[in-house]
PDB file of C-alpha atoms and ligand atoms in Angstrom:
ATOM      1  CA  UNK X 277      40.632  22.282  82.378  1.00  0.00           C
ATOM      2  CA  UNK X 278      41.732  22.936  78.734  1.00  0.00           C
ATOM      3  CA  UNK X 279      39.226  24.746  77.099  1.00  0.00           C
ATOM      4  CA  UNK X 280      40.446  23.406  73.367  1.00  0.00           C
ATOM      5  CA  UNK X 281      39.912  19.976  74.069  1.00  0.00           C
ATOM      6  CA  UNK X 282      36.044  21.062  75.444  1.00  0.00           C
ATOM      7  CA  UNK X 283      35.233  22.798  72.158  1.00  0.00           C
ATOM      8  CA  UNK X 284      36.736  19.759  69.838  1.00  0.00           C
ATOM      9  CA  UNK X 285      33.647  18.045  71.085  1.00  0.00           C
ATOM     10  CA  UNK X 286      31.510  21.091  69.705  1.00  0.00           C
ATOM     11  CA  UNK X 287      29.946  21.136  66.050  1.00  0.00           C
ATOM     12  CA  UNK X 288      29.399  24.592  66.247  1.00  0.00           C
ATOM     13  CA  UNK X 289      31.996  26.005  69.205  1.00  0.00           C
ATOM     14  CA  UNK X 290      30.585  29.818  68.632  1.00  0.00           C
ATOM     15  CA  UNK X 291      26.875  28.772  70.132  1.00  0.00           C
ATOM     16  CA  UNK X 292      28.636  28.669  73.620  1.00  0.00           C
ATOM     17  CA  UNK X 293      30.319  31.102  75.744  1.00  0.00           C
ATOM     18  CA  UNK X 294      32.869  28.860  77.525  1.00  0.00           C
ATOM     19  CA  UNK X 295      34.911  29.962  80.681  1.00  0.00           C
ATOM     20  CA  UNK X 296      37.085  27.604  83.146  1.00  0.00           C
ATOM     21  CA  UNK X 297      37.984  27.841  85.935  1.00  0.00           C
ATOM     22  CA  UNK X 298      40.421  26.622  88.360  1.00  0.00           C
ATOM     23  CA  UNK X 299      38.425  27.668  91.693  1.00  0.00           C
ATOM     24  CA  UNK X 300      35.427  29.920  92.048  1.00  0.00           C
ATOM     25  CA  UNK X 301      32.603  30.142  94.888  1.00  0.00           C
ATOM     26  CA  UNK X 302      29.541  28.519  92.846  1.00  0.00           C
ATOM     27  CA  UNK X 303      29.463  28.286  89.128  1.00  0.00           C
ATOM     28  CA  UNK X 304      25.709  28.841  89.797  1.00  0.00           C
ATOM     29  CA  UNK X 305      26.445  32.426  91.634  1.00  0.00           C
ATOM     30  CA  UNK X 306      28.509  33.679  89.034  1.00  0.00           C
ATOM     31  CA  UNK X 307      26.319  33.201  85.978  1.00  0.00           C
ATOM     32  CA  UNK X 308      23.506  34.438  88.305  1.00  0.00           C
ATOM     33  CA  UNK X 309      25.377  37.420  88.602  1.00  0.00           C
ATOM     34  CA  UNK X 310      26.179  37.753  84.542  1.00  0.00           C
ATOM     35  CA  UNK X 311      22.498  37.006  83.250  1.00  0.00           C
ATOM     36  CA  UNK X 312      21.864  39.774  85.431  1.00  0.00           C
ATOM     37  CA  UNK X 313      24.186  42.094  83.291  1.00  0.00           C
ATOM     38  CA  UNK X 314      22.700  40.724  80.254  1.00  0.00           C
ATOM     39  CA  UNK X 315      24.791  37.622  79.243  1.00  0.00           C
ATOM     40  CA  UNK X 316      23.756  35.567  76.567  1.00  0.00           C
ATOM     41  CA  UNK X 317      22.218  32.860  76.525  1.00  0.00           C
ATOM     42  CA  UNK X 318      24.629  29.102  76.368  1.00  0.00           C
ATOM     43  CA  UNK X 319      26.885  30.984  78.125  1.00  0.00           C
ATOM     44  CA  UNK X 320      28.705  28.306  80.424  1.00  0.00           C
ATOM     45  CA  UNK X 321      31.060  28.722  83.620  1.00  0.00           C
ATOM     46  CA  UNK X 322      33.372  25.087  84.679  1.00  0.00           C
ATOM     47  CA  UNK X 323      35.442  25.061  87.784  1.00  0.00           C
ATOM     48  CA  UNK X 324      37.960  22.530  88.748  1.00  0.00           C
ATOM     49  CA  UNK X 325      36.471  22.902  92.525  1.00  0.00           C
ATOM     50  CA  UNK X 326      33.956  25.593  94.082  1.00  0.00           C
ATOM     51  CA  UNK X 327      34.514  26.593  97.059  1.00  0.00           C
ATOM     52  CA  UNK X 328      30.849  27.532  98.312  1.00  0.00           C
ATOM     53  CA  UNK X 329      28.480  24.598  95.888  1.00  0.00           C
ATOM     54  CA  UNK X 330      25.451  24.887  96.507  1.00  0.00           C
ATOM     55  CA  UNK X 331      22.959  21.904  96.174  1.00  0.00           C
ATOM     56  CA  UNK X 332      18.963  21.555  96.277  1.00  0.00           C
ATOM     57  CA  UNK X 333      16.905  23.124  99.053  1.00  0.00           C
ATOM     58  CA  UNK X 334      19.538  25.223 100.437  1.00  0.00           C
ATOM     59  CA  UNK X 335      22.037  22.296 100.596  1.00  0.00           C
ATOM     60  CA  UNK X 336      25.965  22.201 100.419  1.00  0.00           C
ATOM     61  CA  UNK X 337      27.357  20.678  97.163  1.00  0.00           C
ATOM     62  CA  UNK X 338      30.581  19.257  98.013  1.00  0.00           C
ATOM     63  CA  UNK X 339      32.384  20.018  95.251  1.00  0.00           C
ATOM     64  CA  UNK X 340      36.308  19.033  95.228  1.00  0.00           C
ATOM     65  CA  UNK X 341      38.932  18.497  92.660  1.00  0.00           C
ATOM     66  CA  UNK X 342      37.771  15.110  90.245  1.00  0.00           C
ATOM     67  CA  UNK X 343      34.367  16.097  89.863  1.00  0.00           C
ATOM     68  CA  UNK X 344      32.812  18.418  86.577  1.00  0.00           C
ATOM     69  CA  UNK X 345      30.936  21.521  87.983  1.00  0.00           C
ATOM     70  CA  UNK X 346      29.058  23.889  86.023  1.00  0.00           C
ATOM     71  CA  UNK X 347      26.175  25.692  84.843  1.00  0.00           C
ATOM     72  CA  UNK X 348      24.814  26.716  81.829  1.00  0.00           C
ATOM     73  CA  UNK X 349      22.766  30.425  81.224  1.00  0.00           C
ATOM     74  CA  UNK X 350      19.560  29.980  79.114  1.00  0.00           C
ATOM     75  CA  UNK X 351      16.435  32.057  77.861  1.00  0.00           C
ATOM     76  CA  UNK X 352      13.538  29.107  77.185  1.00  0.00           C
ATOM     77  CA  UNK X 353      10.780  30.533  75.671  1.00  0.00           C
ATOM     78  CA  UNK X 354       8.884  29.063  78.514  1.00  0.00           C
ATOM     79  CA  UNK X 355       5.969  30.147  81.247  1.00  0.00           C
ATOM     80  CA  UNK X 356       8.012  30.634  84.849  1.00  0.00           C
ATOM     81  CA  UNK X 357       5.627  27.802  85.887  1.00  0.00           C
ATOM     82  CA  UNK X 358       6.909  25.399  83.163  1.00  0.00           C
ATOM     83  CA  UNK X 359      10.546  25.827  84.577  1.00  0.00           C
ATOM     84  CA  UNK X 360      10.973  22.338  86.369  1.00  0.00           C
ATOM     85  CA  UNK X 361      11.059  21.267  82.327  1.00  0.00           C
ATOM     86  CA  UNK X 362      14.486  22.549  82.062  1.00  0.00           C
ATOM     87  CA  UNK X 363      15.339  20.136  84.660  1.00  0.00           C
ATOM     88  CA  UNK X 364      13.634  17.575  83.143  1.00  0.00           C
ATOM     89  CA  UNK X 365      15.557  17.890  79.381  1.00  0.00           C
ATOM     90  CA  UNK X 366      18.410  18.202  81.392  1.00  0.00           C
ATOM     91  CA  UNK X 367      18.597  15.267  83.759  1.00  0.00           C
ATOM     92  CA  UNK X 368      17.430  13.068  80.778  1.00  0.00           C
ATOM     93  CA  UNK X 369      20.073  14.155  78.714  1.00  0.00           C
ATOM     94  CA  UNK X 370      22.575  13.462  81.169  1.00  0.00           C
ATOM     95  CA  UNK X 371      21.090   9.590  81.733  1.00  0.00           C
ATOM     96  CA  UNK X 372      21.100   9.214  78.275  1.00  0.00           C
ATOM     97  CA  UNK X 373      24.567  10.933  77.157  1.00  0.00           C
ATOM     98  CA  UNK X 374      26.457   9.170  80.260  1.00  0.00           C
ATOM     99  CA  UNK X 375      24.832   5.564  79.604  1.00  0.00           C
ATOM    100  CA  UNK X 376      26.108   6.009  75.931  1.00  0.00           C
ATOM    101  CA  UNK X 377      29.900   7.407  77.251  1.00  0.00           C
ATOM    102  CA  UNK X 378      29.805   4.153  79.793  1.00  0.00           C
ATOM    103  CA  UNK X 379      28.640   2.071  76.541  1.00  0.00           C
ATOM    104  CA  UNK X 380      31.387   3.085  74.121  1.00  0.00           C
ATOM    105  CA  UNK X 381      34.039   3.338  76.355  1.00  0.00           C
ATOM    106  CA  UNK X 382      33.819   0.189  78.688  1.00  0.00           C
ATOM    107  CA  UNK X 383      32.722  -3.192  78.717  1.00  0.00           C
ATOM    108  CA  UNK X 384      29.712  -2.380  80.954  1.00  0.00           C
ATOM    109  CA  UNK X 385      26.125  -1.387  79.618  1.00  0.00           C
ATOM    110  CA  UNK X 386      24.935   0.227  82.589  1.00  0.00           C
ATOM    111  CA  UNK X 387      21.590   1.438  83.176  1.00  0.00           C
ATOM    112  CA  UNK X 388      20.917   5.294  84.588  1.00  0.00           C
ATOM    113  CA  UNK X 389      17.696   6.132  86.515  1.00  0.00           C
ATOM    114  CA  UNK X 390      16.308   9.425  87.607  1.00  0.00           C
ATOM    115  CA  UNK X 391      14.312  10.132  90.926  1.00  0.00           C
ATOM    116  CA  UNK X 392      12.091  12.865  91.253  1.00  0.00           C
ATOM    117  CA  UNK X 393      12.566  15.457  90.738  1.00  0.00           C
ATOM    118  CA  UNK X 394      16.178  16.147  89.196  1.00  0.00           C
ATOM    119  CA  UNK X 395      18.570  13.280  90.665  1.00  0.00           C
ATOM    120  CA  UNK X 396      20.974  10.958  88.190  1.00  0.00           C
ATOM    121  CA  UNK X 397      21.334   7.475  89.518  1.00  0.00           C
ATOM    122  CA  UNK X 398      23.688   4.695  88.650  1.00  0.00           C
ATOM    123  CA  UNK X 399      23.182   1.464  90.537  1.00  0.00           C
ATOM    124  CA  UNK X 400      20.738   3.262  93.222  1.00  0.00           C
ATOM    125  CA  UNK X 401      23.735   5.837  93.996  1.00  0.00           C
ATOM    126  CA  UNK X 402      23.819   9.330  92.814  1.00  0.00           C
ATOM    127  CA  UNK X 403      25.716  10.340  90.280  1.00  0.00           C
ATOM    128  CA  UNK X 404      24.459  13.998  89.259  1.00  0.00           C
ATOM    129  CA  UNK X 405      22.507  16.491  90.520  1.00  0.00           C
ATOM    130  CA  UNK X 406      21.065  19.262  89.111  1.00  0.00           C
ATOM    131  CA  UNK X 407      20.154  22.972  90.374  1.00  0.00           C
ATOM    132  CA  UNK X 408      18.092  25.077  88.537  1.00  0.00           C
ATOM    133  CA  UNK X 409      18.161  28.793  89.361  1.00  0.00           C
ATOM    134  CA  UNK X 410      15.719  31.765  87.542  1.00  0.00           C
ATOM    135  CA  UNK X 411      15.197  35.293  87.496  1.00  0.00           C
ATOM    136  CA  UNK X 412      11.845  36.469  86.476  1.00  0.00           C
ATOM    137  CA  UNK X 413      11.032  39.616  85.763  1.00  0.00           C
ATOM    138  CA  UNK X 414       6.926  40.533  85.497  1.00  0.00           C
ATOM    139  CA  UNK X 415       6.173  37.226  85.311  1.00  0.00           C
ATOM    140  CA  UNK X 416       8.695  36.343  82.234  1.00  0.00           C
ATOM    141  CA  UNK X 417      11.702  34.033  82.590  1.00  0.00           C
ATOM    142  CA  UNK X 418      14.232  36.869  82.401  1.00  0.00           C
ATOM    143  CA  UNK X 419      17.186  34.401  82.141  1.00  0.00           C
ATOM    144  CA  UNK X 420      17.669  30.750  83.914  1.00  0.00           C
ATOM    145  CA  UNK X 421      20.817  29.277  85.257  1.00  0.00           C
ATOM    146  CA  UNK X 422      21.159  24.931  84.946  1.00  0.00           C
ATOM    147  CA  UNK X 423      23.980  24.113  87.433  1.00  0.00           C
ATOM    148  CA  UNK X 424      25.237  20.043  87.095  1.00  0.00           C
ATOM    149  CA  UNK X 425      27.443  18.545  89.143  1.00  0.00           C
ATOM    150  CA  UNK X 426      29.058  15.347  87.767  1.00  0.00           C
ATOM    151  CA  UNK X 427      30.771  13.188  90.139  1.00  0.00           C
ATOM    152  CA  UNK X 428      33.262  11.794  87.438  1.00  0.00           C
ATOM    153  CA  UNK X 429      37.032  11.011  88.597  1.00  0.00           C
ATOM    154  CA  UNK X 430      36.322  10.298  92.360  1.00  0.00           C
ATOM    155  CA  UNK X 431      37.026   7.663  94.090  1.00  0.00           C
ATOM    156  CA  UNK X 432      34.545   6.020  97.574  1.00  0.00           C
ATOM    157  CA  UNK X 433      37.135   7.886 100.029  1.00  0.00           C
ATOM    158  CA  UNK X 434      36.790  10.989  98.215  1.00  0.00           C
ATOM    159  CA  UNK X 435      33.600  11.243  99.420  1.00  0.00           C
ATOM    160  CA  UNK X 436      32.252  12.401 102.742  1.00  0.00           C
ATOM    161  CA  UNK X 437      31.531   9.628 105.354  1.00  0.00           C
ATOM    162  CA  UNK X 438      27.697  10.615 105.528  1.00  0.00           C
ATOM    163  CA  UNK X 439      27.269  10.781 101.653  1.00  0.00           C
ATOM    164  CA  UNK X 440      29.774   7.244 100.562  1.00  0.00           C
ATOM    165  CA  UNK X 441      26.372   5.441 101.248  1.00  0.00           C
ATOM    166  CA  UNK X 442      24.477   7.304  99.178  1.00  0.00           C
ATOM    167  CA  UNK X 443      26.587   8.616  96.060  1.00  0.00           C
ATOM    168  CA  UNK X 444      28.879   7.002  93.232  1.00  0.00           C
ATOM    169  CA  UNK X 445      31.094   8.138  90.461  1.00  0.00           C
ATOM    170  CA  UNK X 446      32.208   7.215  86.727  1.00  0.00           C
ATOM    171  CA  UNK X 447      34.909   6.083  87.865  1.00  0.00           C
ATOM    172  CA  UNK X 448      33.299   3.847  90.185  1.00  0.00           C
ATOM    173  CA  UNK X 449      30.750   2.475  88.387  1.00  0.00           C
ATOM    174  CA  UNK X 450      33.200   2.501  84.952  1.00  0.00           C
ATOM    175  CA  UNK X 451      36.156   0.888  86.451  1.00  0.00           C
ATOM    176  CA  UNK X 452      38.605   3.837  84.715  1.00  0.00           C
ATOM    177  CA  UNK X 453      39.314   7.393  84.502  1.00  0.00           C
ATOM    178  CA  UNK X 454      37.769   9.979  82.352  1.00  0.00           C
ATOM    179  CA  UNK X 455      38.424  13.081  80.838  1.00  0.00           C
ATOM    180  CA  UNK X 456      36.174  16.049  82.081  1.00  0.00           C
ATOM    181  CA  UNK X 457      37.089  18.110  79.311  1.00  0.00           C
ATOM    182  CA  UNK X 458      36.097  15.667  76.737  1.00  0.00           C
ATOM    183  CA  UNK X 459      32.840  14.613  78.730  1.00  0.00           C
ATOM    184  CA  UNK X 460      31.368  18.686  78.869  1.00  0.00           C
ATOM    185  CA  UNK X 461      31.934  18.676  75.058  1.00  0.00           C
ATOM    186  CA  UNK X 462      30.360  16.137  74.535  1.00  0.00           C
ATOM    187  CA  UNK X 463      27.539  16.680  76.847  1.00  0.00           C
ATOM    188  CA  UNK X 464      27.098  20.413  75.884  1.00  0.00           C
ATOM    189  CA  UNK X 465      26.623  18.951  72.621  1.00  0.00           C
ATOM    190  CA  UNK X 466      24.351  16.372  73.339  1.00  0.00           C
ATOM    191  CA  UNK X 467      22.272  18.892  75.422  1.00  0.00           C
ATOM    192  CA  UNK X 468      21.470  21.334  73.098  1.00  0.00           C
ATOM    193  CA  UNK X 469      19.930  19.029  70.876  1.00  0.00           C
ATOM    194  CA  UNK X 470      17.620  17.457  73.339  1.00  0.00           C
ATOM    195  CA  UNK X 471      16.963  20.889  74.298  1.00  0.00           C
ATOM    196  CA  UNK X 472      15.283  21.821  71.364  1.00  0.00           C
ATOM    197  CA  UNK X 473      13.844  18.523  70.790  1.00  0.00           C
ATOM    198  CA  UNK X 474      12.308  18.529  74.023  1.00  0.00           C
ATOM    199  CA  UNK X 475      11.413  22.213  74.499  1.00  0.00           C
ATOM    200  CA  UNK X 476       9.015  21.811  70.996  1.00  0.00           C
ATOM    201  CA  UNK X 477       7.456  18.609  72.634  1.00  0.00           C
ATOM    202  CA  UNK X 478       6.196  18.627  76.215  1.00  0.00           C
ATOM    203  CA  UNK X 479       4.609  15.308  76.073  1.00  0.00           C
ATOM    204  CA  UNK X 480       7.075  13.493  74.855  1.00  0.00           C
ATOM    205  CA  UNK X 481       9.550  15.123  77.814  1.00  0.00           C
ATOM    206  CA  UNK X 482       6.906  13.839  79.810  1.00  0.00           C
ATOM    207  CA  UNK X 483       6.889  10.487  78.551  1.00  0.00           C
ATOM    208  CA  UNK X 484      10.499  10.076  78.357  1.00  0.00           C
ATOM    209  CA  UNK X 485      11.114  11.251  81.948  1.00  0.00           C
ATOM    210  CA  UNK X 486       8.215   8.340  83.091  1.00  0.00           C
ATOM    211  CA  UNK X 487      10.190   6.101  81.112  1.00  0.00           C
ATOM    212  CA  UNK X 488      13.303   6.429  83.181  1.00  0.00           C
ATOM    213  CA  UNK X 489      12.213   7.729  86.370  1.00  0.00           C
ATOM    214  CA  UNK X 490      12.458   5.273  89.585  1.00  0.00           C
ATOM    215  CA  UNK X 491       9.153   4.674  92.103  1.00  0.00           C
ATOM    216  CA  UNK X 492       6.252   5.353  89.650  1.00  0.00           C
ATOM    217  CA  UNK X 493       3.161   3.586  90.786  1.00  0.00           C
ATOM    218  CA  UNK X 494       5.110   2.831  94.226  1.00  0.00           C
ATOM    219  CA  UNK X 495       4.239   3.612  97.523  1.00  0.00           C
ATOM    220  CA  UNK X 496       6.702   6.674  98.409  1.00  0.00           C
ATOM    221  CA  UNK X 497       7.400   8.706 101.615  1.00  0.00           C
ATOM    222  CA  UNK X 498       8.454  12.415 100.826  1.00  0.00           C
ATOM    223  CA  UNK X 499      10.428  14.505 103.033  1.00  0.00           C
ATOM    224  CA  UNK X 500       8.623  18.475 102.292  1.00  0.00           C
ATOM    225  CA  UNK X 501      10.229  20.914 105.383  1.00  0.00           C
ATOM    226  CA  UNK X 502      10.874  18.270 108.009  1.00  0.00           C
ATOM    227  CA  UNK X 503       7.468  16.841 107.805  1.00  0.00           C
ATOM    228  CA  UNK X 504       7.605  13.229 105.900  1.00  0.00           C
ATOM    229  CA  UNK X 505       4.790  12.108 103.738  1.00  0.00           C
ATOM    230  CA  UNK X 506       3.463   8.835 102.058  1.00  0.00           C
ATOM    231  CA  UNK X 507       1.386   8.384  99.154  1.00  0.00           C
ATOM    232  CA  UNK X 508       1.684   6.404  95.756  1.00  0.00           C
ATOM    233  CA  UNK X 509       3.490   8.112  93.079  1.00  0.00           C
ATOM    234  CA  UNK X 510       1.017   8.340  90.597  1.00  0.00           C
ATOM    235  CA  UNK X 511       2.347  10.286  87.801  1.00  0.00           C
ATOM    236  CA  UNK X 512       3.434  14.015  86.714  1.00  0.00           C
ATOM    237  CA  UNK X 513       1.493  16.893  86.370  1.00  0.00           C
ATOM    238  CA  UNK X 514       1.910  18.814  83.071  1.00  0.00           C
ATOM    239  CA  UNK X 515       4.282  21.388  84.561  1.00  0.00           C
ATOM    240  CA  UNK X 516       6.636  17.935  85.854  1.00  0.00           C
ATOM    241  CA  UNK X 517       5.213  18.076  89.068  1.00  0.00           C
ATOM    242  CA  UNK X 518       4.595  14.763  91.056  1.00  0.00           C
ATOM    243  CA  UNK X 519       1.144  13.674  91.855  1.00  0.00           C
ATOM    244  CA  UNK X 520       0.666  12.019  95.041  1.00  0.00           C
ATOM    245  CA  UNK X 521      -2.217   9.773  95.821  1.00  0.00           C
ATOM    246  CA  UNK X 522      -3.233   9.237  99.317  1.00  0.00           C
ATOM    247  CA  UNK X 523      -6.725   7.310  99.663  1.00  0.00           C
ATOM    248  CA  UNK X 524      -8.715   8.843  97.387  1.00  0.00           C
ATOM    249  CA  UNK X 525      -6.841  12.244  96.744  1.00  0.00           C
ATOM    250  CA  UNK X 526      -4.167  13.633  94.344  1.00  0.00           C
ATOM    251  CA  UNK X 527      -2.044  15.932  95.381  1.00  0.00           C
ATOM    252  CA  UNK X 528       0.247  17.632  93.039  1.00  0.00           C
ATOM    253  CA  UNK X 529       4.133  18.368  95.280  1.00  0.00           C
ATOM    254  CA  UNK X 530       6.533  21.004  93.545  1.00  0.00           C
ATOM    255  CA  UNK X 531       8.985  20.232  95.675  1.00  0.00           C
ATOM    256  CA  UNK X 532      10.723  17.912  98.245  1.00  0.00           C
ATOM    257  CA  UNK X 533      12.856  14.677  98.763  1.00  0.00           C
ATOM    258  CA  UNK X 534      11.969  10.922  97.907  1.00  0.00           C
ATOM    259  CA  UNK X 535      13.674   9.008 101.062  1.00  0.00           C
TER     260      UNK X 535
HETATM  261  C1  LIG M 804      21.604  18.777  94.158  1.00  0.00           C
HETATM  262  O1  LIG M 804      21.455  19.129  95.329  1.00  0.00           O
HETATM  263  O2  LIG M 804      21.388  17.606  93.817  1.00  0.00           O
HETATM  264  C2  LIG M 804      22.028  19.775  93.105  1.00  0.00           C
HETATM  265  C3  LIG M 804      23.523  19.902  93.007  1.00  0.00           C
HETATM  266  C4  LIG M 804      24.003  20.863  91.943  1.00  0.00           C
HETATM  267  C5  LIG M 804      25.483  21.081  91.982  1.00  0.00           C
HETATM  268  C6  LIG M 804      25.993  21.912  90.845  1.00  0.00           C
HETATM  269  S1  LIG M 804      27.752  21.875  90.707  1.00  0.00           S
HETATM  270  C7  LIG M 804      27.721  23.185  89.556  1.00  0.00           C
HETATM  271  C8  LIG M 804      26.652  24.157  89.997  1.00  0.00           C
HETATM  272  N1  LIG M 804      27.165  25.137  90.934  1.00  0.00           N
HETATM  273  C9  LIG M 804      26.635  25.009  92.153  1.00  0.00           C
HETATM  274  O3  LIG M 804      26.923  25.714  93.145  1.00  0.00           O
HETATM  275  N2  LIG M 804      25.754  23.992  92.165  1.00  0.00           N
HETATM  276  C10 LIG M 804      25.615  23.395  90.866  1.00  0.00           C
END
């Protein structure tokens, strides 16, 4: 990926720590393995393909050639229990930034939904995930590592026979190709500010995540370690968390799978 064309997208190119590469394991594992050396924070590893991706709840990521992969190293000034924010600022940033990059570069105004708790949709089909990794240390958020994977350039074959149902692609849903190097720019950019922005204002995260999110107020059924729930999806809990009504009880889930 050229690295010159990602930082002509930056205002400020010094606030990030850029490296690309052409293959690596997880983008995730390696900046795990620098915060733990001390690495500072916006640091940000790219790989044309990863070789070991690793997705929520201990899932593969396929992760070939076409696609943008990477993660970004952060220190929020946050509680450990307010982590699933991070996810929060970051899939929103990515609905917003990609809706506007769909916008200004094709005919199409296409609208981009999130599902609980960290999944970017585009016409029902996902387009991003997100993996959000920490290491706390007495109860402190040492360091956190935001992986995103983009599905950008690929096309429905590219895809896996079990996942062409269920996932989609700019390329896809934009009708052209795009420029990965251009798009992290740009997103990095876009990122940090709603980072701050969001970080100072929880309710507003809040509020903006409702906004966009898909199956609030619906009846839902959650897959939680093989076991399958129902309940209405009644709203988030301060920390992002998704309350679950069934009959006359709340619950609040950390974790799990809309289906
Ligand atoms: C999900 O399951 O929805 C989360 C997928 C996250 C994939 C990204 S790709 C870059 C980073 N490195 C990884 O190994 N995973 C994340």
């Amino acid at each position: 990926m050229d690295e010159s064309l990602i930082l002509s997208g930056l205002s400020d190119p010094e606030r990030f720590h850029i490296t690309a590469f052409k293959e690596i394991d997880s983008t995730n594992a390696y900046l795990m393995q620098l915060g733990k050396k001390g690495a500072p924070e916006w640091t940000v590893a790219v790989s044309e393909v990863q070789t070991s991706g690793r997705g929520r709840l201990g899932r593969v990521w396929h992760s070939p050639q076409g696609g943008l992969w990477f993660s970004i190293l952060l220190h929020p000034d946050l509680k450990p229990e307010y982590s699933h924010h991070i996810n929060m600022i970051c899939a929103l940033s990515l609905a917003d930034f990609l809706e506007n990059e769909i916008k200004t570069k094709t005919n199409y105004q296409l609208s981009i939904d999130l599902k609980w708790p960290n999944d970017v949709l585009i016409q029902k089909k996902k387009l991003c995930g997100i993996l959000l990794q920490s290491n706390i240390i007495s109860d402190k958020i040492n360091f956190l590592v935001v992986g995103i994977g983009i599905n950008v350039n690929q096309t429905a074959e590219d895809f896996p026979g079990d996942l062409r149902d269920k996932a989609t692609s700019l390329k896809i849903a934009g009708g052209r190709d795009w420029n990965r190097a251009e798009l992290l720019g740009g997103f990095l950019e876009y990122f940090h500010k709603d980072y701050h922005y969001y970080l100072a204002q929880s309710d507003l995260l809040l509020d903006s995540y409702l906004e966009k999110v898909i199956s609030k107020g619906e009846v839902i059924s959650l897959k939680q370690n093989g076991n399958t729930i129902k309940g209405i999806f009644k709203g988030l809990s301060p920390q992002g968390y998704l309350i679950l009504q069934q009959g006359s009880e709340e619950t609040v889930i950390t974790t799990g799978e809309i289906i």
